[in-house]
Coordinates of C-alpha atoms and ligand atoms in Angstrom, one line a residue:
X48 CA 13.4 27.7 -19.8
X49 CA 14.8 24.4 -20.4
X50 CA 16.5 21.5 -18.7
X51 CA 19.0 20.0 -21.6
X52 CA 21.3 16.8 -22.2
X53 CA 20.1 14.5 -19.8
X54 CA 20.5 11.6 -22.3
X55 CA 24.7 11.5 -23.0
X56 CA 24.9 8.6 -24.1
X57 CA 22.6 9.6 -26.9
X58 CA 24.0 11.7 -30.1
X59 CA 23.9 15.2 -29.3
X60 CA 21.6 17.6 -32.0
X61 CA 21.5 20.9 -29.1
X62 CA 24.0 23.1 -28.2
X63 CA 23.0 26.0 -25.8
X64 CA 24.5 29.1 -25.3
X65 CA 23.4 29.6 -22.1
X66 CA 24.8 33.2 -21.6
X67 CA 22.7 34.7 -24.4
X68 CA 19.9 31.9 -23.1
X69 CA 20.3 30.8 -26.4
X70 CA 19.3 27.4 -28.2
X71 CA 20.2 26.1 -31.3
X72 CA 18.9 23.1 -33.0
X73 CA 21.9 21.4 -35.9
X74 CA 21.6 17.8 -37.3
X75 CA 24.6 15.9 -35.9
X76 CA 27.4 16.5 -38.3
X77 CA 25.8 19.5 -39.6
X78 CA 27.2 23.1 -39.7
X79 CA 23.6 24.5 -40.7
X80 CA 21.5 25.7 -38.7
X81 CA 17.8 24.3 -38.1
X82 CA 16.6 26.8 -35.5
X83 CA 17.1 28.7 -32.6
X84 CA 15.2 29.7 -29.3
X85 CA 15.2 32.1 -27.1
X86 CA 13.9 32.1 -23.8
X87 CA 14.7 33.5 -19.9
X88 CA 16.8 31.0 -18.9
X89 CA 18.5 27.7 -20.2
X90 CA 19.9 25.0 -17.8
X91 CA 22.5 22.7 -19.2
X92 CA 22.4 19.0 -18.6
X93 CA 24.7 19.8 -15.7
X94 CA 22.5 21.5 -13.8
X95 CA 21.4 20.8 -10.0
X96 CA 17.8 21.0 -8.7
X97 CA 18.7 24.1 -6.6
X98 CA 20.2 26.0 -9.9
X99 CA 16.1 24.4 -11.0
X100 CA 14.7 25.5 -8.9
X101 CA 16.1 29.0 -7.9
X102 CA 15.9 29.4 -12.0
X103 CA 12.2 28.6 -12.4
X104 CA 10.4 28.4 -9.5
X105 CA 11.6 30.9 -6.3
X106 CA 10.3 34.0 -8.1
X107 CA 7.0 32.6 -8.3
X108 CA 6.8 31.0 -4.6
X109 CA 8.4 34.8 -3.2
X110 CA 5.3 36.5 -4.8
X111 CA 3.1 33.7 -3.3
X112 CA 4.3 34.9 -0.2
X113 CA 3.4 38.2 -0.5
X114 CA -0.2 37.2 -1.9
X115 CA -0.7 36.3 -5.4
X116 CA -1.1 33.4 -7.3
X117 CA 1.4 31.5 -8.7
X118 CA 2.3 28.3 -11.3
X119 CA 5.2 26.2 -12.0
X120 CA 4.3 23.6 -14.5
X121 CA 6.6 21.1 -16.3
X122 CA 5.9 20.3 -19.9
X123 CA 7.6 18.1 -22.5
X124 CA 7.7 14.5 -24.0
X125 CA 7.3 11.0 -21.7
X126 CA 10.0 10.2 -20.0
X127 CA 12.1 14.0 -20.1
X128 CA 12.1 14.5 -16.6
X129 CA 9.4 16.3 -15.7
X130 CA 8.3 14.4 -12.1
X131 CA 11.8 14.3 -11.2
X132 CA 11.9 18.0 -11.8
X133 CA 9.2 18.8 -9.7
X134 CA 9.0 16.3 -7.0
X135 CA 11.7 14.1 -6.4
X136 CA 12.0 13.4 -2.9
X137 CA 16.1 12.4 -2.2
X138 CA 17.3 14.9 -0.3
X139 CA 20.3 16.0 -2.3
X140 CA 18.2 16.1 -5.1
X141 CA 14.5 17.9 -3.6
X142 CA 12.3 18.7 -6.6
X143 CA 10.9 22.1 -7.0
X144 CA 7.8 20.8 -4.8
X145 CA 9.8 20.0 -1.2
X146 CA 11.9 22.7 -2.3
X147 CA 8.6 25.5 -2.2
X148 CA 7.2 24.0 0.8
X149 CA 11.2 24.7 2.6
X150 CA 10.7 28.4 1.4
X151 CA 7.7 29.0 2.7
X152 CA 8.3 27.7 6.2
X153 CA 11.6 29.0 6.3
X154 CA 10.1 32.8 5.3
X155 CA 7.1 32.6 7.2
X156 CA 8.8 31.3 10.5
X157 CA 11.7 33.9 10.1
X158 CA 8.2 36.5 10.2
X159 CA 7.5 38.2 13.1
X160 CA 4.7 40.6 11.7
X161 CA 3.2 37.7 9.8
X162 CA 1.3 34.8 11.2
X163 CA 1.1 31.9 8.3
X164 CA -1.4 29.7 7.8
X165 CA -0.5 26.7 5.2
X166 CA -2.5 24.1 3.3
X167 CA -2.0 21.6 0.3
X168 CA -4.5 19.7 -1.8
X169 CA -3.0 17.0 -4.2
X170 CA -5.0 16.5 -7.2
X171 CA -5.1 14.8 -10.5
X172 CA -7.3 14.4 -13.8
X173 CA -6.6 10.9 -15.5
X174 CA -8.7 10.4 -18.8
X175 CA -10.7 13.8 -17.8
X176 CA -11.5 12.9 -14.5
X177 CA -10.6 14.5 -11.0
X178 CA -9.3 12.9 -8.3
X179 CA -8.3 14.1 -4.8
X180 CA -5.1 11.8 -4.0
X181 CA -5.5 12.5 -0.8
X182 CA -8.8 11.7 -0.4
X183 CA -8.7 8.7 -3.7
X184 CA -12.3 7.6 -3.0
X185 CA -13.5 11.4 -4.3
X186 CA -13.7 10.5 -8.0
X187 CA -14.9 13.0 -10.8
X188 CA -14.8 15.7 -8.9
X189 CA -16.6 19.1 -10.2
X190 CA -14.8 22.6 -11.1
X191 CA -17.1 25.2 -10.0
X192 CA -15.8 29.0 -10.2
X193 CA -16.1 31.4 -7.6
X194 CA -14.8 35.1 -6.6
X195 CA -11.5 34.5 -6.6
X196 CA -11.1 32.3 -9.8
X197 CA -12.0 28.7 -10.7
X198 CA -11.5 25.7 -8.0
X199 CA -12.5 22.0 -7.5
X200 CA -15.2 21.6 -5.3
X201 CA -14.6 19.7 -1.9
X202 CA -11.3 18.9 -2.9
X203 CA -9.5 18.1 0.8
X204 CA -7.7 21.3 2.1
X205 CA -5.2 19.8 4.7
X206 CA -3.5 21.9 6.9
X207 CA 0.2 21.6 7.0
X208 CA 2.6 23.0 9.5
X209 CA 6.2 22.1 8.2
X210 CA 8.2 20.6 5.0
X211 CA 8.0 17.0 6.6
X212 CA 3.9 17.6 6.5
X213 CA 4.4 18.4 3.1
X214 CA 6.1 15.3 2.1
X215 CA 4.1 12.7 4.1
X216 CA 0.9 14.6 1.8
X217 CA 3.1 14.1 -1.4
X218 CA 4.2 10.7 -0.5
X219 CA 0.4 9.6 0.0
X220 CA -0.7 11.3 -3.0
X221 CA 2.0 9.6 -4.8
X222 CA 0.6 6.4 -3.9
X223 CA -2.6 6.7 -5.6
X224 CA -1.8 8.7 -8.3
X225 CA -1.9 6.7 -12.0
X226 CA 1.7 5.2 -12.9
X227 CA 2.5 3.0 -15.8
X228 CA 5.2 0.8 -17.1
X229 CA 5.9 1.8 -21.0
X230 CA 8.9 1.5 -23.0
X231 CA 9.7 5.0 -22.6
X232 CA 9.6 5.5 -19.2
X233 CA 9.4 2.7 -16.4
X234 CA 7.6 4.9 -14.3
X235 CA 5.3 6.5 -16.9
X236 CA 3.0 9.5 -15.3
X237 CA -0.7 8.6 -17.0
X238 CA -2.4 11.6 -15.4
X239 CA -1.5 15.2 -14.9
X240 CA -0.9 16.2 -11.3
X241 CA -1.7 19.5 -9.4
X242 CA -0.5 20.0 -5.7
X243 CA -1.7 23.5 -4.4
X244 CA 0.0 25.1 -1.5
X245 CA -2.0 27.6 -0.2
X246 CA -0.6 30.7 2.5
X247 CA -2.7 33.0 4.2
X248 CA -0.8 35.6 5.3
X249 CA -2.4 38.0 8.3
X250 CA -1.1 40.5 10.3
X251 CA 0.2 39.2 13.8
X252 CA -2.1 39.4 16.3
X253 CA -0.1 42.0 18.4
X254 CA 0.0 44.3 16.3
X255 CA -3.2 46.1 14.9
X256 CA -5.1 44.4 12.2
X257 CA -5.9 47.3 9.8
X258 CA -4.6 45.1 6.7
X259 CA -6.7 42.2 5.2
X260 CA -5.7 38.7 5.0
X261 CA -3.0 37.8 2.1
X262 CA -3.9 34.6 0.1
X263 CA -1.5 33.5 -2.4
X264 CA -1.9 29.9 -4.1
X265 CA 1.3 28.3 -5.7
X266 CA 0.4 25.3 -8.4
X267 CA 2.4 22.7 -9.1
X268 CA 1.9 21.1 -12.0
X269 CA 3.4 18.1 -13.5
X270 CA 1.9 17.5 -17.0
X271 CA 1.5 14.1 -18.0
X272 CA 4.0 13.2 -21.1
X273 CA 3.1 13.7 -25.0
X274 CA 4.0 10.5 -26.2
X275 CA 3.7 8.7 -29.6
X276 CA 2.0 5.6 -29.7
X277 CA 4.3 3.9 -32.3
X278 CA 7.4 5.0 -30.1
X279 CA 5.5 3.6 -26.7
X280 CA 4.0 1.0 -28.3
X281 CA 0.8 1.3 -26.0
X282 CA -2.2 -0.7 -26.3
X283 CA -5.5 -1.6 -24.7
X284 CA -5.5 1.2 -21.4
X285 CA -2.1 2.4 -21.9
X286 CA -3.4 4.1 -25.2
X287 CA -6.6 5.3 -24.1
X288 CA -4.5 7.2 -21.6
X289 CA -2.0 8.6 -23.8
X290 CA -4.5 9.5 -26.0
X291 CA -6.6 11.9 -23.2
X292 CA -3.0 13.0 -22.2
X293 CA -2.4 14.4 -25.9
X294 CA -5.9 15.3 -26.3
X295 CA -5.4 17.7 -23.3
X296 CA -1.7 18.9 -23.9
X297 CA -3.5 20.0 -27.5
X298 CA -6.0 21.9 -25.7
X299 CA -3.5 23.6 -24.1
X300 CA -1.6 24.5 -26.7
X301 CA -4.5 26.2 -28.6
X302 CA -5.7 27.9 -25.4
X303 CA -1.8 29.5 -25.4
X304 CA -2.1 30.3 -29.1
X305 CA -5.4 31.8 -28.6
X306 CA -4.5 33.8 -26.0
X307 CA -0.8 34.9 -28.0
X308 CA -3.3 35.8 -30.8
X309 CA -4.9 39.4 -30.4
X310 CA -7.1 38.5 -33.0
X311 CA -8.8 36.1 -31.6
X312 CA -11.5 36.9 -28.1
X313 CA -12.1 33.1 -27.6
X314 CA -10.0 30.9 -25.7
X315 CA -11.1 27.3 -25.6
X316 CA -10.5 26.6 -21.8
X317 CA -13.5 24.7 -21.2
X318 CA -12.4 22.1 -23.8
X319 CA -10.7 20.1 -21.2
X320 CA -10.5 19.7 -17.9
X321 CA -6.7 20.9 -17.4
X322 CA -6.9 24.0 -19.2
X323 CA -10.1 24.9 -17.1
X324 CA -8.4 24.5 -14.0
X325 CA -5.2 26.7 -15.2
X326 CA -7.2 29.4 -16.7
X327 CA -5.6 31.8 -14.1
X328 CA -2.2 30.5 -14.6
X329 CA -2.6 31.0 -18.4
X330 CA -3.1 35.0 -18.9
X331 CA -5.1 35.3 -15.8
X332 CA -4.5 35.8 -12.1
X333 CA -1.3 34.3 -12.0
X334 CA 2.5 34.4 -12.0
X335 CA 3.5 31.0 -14.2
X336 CA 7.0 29.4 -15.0
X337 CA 7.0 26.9 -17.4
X338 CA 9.8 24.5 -17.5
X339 CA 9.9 22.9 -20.8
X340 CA 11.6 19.4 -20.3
X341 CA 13.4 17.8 -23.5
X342 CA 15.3 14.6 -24.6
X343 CA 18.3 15.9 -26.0
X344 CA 18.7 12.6 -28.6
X345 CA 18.4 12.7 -32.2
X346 CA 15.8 9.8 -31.4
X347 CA 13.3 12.2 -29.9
X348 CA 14.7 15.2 -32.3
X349 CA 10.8 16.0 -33.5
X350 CA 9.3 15.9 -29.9
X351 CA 11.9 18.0 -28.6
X352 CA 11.3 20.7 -31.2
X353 CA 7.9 20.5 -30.5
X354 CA 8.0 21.0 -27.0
X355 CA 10.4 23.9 -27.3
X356 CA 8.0 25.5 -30.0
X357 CA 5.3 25.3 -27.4
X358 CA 7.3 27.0 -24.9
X359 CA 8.3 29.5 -27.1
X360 CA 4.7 30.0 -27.7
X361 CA 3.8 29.9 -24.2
X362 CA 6.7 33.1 -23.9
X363 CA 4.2 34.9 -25.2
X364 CA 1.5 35.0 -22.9
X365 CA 1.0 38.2 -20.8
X366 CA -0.6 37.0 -17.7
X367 CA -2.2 40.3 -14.9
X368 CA -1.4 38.7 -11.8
X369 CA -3.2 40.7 -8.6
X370 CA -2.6 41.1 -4.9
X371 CA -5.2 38.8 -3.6
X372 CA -6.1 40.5 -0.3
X373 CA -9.3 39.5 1.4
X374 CA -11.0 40.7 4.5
X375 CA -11.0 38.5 7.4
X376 CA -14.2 37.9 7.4
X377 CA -14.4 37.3 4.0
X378 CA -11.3 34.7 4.6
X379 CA -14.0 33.3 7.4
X380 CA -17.0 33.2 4.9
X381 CA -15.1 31.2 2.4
X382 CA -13.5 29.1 4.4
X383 CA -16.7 27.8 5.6
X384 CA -18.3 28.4 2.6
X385 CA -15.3 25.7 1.8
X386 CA -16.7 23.7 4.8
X387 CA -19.9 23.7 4.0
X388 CA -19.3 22.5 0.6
X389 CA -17.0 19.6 1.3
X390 CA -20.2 19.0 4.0
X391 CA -22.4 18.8 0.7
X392 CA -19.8 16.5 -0.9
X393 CA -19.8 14.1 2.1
X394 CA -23.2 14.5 2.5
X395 CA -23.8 13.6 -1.5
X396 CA -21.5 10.7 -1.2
X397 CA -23.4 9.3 1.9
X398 CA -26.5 9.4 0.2
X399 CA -25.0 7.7 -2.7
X400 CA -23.5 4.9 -0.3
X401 CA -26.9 5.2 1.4
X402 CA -28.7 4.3 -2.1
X403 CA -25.8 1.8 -2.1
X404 CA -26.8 0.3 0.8
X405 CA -30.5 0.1 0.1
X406 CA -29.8 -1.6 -3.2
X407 CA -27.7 -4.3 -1.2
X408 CA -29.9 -4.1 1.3
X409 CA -32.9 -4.9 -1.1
X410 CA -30.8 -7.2 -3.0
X411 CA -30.0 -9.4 0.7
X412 CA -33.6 -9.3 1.2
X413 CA -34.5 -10.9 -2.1
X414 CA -32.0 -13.5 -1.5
X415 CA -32.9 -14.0 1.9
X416 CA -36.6 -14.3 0.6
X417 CA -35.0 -16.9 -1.8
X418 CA -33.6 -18.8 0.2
X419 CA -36.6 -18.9 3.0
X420 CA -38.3 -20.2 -0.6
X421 CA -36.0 -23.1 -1.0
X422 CA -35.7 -23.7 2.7
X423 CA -39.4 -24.1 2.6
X424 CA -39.2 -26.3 0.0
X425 CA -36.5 -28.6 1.2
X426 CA -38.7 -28.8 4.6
X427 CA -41.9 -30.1 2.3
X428 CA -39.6 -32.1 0.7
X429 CA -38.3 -33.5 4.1
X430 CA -41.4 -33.6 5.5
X431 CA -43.1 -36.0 2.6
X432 CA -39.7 -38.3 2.6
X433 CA -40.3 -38.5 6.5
X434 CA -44.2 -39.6 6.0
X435 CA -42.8 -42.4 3.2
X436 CA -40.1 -43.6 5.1
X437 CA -43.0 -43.9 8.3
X438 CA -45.4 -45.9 6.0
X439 CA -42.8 -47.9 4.4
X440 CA -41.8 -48.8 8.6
X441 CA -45.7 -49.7 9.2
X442 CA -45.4 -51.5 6.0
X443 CA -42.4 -53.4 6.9
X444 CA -43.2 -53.7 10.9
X445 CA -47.0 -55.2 10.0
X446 CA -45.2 -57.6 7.5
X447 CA -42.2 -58.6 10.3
X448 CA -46.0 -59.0 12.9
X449 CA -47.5 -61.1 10.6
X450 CA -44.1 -63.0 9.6
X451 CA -43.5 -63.3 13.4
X452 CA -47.0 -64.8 13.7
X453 CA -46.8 -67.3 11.3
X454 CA -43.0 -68.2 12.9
X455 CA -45.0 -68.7 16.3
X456 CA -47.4 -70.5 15.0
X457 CA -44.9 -72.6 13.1
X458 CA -43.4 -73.2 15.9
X459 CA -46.3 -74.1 18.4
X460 CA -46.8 -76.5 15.6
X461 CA -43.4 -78.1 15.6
X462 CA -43.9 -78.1 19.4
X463 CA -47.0 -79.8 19.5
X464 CA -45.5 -81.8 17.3
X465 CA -42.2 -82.8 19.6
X466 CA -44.9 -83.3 22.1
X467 CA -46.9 -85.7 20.0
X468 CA -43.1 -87.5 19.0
X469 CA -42.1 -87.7 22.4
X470 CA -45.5 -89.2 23.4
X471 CA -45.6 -91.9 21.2
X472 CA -41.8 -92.5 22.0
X473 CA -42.4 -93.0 25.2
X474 CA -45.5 -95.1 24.6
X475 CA -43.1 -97.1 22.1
X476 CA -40.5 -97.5 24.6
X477 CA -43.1 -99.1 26.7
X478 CA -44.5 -101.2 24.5
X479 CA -41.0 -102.1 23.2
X480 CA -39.8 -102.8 26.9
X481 CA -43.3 -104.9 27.4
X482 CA -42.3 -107.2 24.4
X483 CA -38.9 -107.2 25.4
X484 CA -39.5 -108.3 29.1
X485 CA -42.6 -111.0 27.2
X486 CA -40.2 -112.1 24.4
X487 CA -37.5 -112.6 27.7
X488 CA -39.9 -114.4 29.1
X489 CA -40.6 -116.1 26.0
X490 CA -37.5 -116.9 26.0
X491 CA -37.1 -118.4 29.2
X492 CA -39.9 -120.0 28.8
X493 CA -38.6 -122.0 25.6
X494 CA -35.3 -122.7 27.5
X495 CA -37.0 -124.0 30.9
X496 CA -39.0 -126.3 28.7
X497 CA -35.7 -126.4 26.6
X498 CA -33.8 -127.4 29.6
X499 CA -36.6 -129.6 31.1
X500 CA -35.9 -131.5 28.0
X501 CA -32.4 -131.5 28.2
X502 CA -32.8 -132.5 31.9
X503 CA -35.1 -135.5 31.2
X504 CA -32.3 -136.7 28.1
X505 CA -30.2 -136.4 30.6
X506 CA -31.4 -138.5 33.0
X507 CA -32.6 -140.6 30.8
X508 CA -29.1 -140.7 29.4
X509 CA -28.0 -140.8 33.3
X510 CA -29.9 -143.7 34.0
X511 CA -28.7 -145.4 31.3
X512 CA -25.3 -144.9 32.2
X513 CA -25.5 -146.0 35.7
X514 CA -26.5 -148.5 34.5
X515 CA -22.8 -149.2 32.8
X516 CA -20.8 -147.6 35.5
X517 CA -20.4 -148.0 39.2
X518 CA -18.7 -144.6 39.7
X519 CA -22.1 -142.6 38.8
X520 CA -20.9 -138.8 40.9
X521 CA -17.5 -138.5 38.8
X522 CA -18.7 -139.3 35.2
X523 CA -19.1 -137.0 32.9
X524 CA -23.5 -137.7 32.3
X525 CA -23.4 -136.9 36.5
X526 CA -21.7 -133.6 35.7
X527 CA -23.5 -132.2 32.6
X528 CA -26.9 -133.7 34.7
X529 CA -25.7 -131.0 37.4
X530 CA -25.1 -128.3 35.0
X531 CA -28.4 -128.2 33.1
X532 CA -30.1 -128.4 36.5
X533 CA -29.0 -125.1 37.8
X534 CA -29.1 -123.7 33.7
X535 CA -33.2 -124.9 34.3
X536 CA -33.2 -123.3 37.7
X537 CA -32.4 -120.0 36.6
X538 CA -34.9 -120.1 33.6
X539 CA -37.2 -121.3 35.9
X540 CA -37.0 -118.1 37.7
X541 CA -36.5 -116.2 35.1
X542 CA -39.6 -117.5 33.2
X543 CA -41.6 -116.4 36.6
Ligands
ATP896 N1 18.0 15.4 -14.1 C1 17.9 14.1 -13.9 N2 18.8 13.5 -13.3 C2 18.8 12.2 -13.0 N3 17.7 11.4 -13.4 C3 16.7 12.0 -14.0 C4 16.7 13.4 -14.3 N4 15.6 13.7 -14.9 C5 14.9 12.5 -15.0 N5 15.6 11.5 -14.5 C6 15.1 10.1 -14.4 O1 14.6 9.7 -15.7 C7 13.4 8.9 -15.6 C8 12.2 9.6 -16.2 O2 12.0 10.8 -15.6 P1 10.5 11.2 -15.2 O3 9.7 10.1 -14.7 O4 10.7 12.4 -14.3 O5 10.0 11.7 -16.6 P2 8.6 12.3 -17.0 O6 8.9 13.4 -18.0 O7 7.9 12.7 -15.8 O8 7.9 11.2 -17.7 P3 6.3 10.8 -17.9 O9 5.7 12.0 -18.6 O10 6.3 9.5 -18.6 O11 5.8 10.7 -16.5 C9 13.2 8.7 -14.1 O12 13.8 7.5 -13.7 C10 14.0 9.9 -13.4 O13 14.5 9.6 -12.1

């Protein structure tokens, strides 16, 4: 089956003829054939997801329904279409994914002899490793196989009770599952992604349960893109990827040729992880679709024909799908058999975030030992600067003592000193005001005896004359005699 002509802008090299389901490959201005395919249905570029989906993937979901297993996987080159085919989530344009989940709630709600019991599990395998996407810290997860066929081990079972349950699950697995930018594709799938939808189907519990419990499992698979390196032109992680994409997609192309071949009694599903995990929908317990997704551009001429030859191959393959009917009890058993196992899982994973733990735990300690070290050493270090900077302050206080000393003594010296200095001044100023008051006296002395001189000129002068003047009281000799007598009075007493 195949979903054609997306691309019209690009040049044309298919034409279908979708009555006969009919395709034919021609060079573009070319009457010659290349080649032709047949398969059960072809969908021209016209088609809507509902003509997709009731095309590929209702048969397989009806039969789910009714208890067997059943796969829808899209295959073809980056970029063709396959995501939007199975999962896009606008609501005029539901991929095949929303568009199962509708089915099932619609059917099972509508049943009155039925009760349902529905649960997903969104997984994927990027560069051979599984992840649960809804549980994106279980990493590398193991495949074990049981009774009823091969499953991942603790992968989360959630139980879901209508479309919208559905969705918010998709939506969240969306989130963590590996997309890239690459020139082919701006939203490049780098892993391949499985959602299961799982429905128990039992008897109402009314009526009489004679039946067993129905269990029909519906995968979803979107295949990562094939893509050519020269054509993507990715490096570094982007190529790694791309090359574990095509290392896979080539795994499951031999396991479809092996099992087309009746000559051959080994297929190689254990090669990879994808084919492992579809062994049932590839010739075992399982109804499969596969929608083959193709570029229809001259561009991508060689991977279109190589997808459609794969598809033709996978035409091929007879798969034996059975009723999957299971006791009640049995249904019990596994489901906690399921429990008990996810138990292990969270169990494992505890211990490994308790060995975790014990490392950091060990690793704080020896830090924490470190640093007690250091602290240690910082204290000895503190403590000897402490003990130098005390001795350095005894140094400097008995130096200040001794200098303070020396100032005291200094200045009792200097007072002594003033004492002596003020002594003797005073003892000078005695013995200066002695000779002063003896040189005064002196003094006086010299001008009494001075005067007494004076005194006796004068008289003598006086007498003399008197002796030439009858007014003796108005001339000057009487005058001057009077003057010096009261000058040599006050010596007189001064010289006393
Ligand atoms: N039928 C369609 N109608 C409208 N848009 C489409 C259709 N098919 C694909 N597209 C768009 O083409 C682009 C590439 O499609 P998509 O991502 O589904 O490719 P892919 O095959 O899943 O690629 P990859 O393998 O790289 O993940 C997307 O933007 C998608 O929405």
């Amino acid at each position: 089956m195949t979903l054609l002509e997306r691309k019209e802008e690009a040049a044309p090299f298919i034409f279908l003829d979708t009555d006969k389901n009919t395709l034919i490959l021609r060079r573009k201005g070319s009457f010659v054939d290349l080649t032709e395919f047949r398969f059960d249905a072809v969908l021209p570029s016209t088609a809507r997801q509902i003509d997709v989906y009731n095309t590929a993937a209702r048969a397989v979901v009806m039969d789910v329904l009714n208890g067997f297993n059943g796969t829808v996987m899209a295959y073809g080159q980056t970029g063709a279409g396959k995501t939007y085919t199975l999962s896009a989530k606008h609501p005029t344009a539901h991929g095949i994914i929303p568009r199962s989940a509708a089915e099932i709630f619609e059917k099972a709600d509508a049943d009155r002899e039925f009760e349902y019991h529905v649960s997903m599990s969104y997984i994927q395998i990027y560069m051979e490793q599984i992840q649960d996407l809804l549980r994106p810290e279980s990493c590398n997860m193991q495949i074990r196989e049981g009774d009823n066929g091969v499953f991942v081990s603790g992968v989360k079972d959630i139980k879901v009770k209508s479309v919208e349950d559905c969705m918010r699950l998709l939506m969240l697995g969306d989130q963590n599952r590996c997309f890239a930018f690459t020139k082919l594709n701006a939203h490049s799938s780098r892993s391949h992604a499985i959602v299961i939808l799982t429905v128990e189907k039992k008897p109402a519990r009314t009526l009489q349960r004679t039946q067993g419990v129905l269990v029909g499992k519906l995968f979803l698979v979107d295949l990562a893109g094939s893509e050519r390196l020269k054509k993507s032109g990715s490096e570094g992680l982007r190529a790694s990827e791309a090359m574990s994409v095509n290392l896979s997609l080539t795994c499951l192309g031999k396991c479809i040729s092996a099992r087309t071949d009746p000559n051959k009694t080994h297929v190689p599903f254990r090669d990879s992880k994808l084919t492992r995990l579809l062994q049932e929908s590839l010739g075992g317990n399982a109804k499969t679709a596969l929608v083959i997704n193709i570029a229809p551009c001259s561009e991508y001429m060689q991977e279109s024909l190589s997808s459609l030859q794969f598809g033709s191959r996978a035409m091929k393959v007879a798969t034996r799908p059975i009723l999957n009917v299971e006791e009640e009890f049995k249904v019990l058993t596994k489901s906690l058999q399921e429990t008990l196992e996810l138990q292990d899982e969270k169990l494992h994973s505890l211990q490994v975030s308790m060995l975790a733990k014990e490392d950091q735990l060990l690793e704080a300690r020896k830090s924490l030992a470190e640093k007690a070290q250091q602290l240690q050493e910082l204290q000895e270090q503190q403590n000897s600067t402490n003990l130098k900077f005390v001795e350095q302050m005894r140094v400097k206080e008995e130096g200040w003592k001794q200098r303070i000393a020396a100032a005291m003594c200094r200045l009792n010296n200097v007072k002594e000193t003033t004492e002596e200095v003020h002594k003797r001044v005073i003892s000078l100023s005695l013995s200066l005001s002695l000779s002063l008051s003896a040189l005064i006296s002196f003094i006086f002395l010299h001008v009494a005896i001075y005067a007494d001189h004076l005194q006796a000129e004068l008289l003598r002068l006086k007498e003399a004359a008197n002796r030439h003047s009858h007014n003796s009281r108005s001339s000057p000799f009487h005058v001057l005699s009077n003057g010096f007598a009261k000058v040599h009075h006050v010596f007189s007493a001064g010289s006393l």
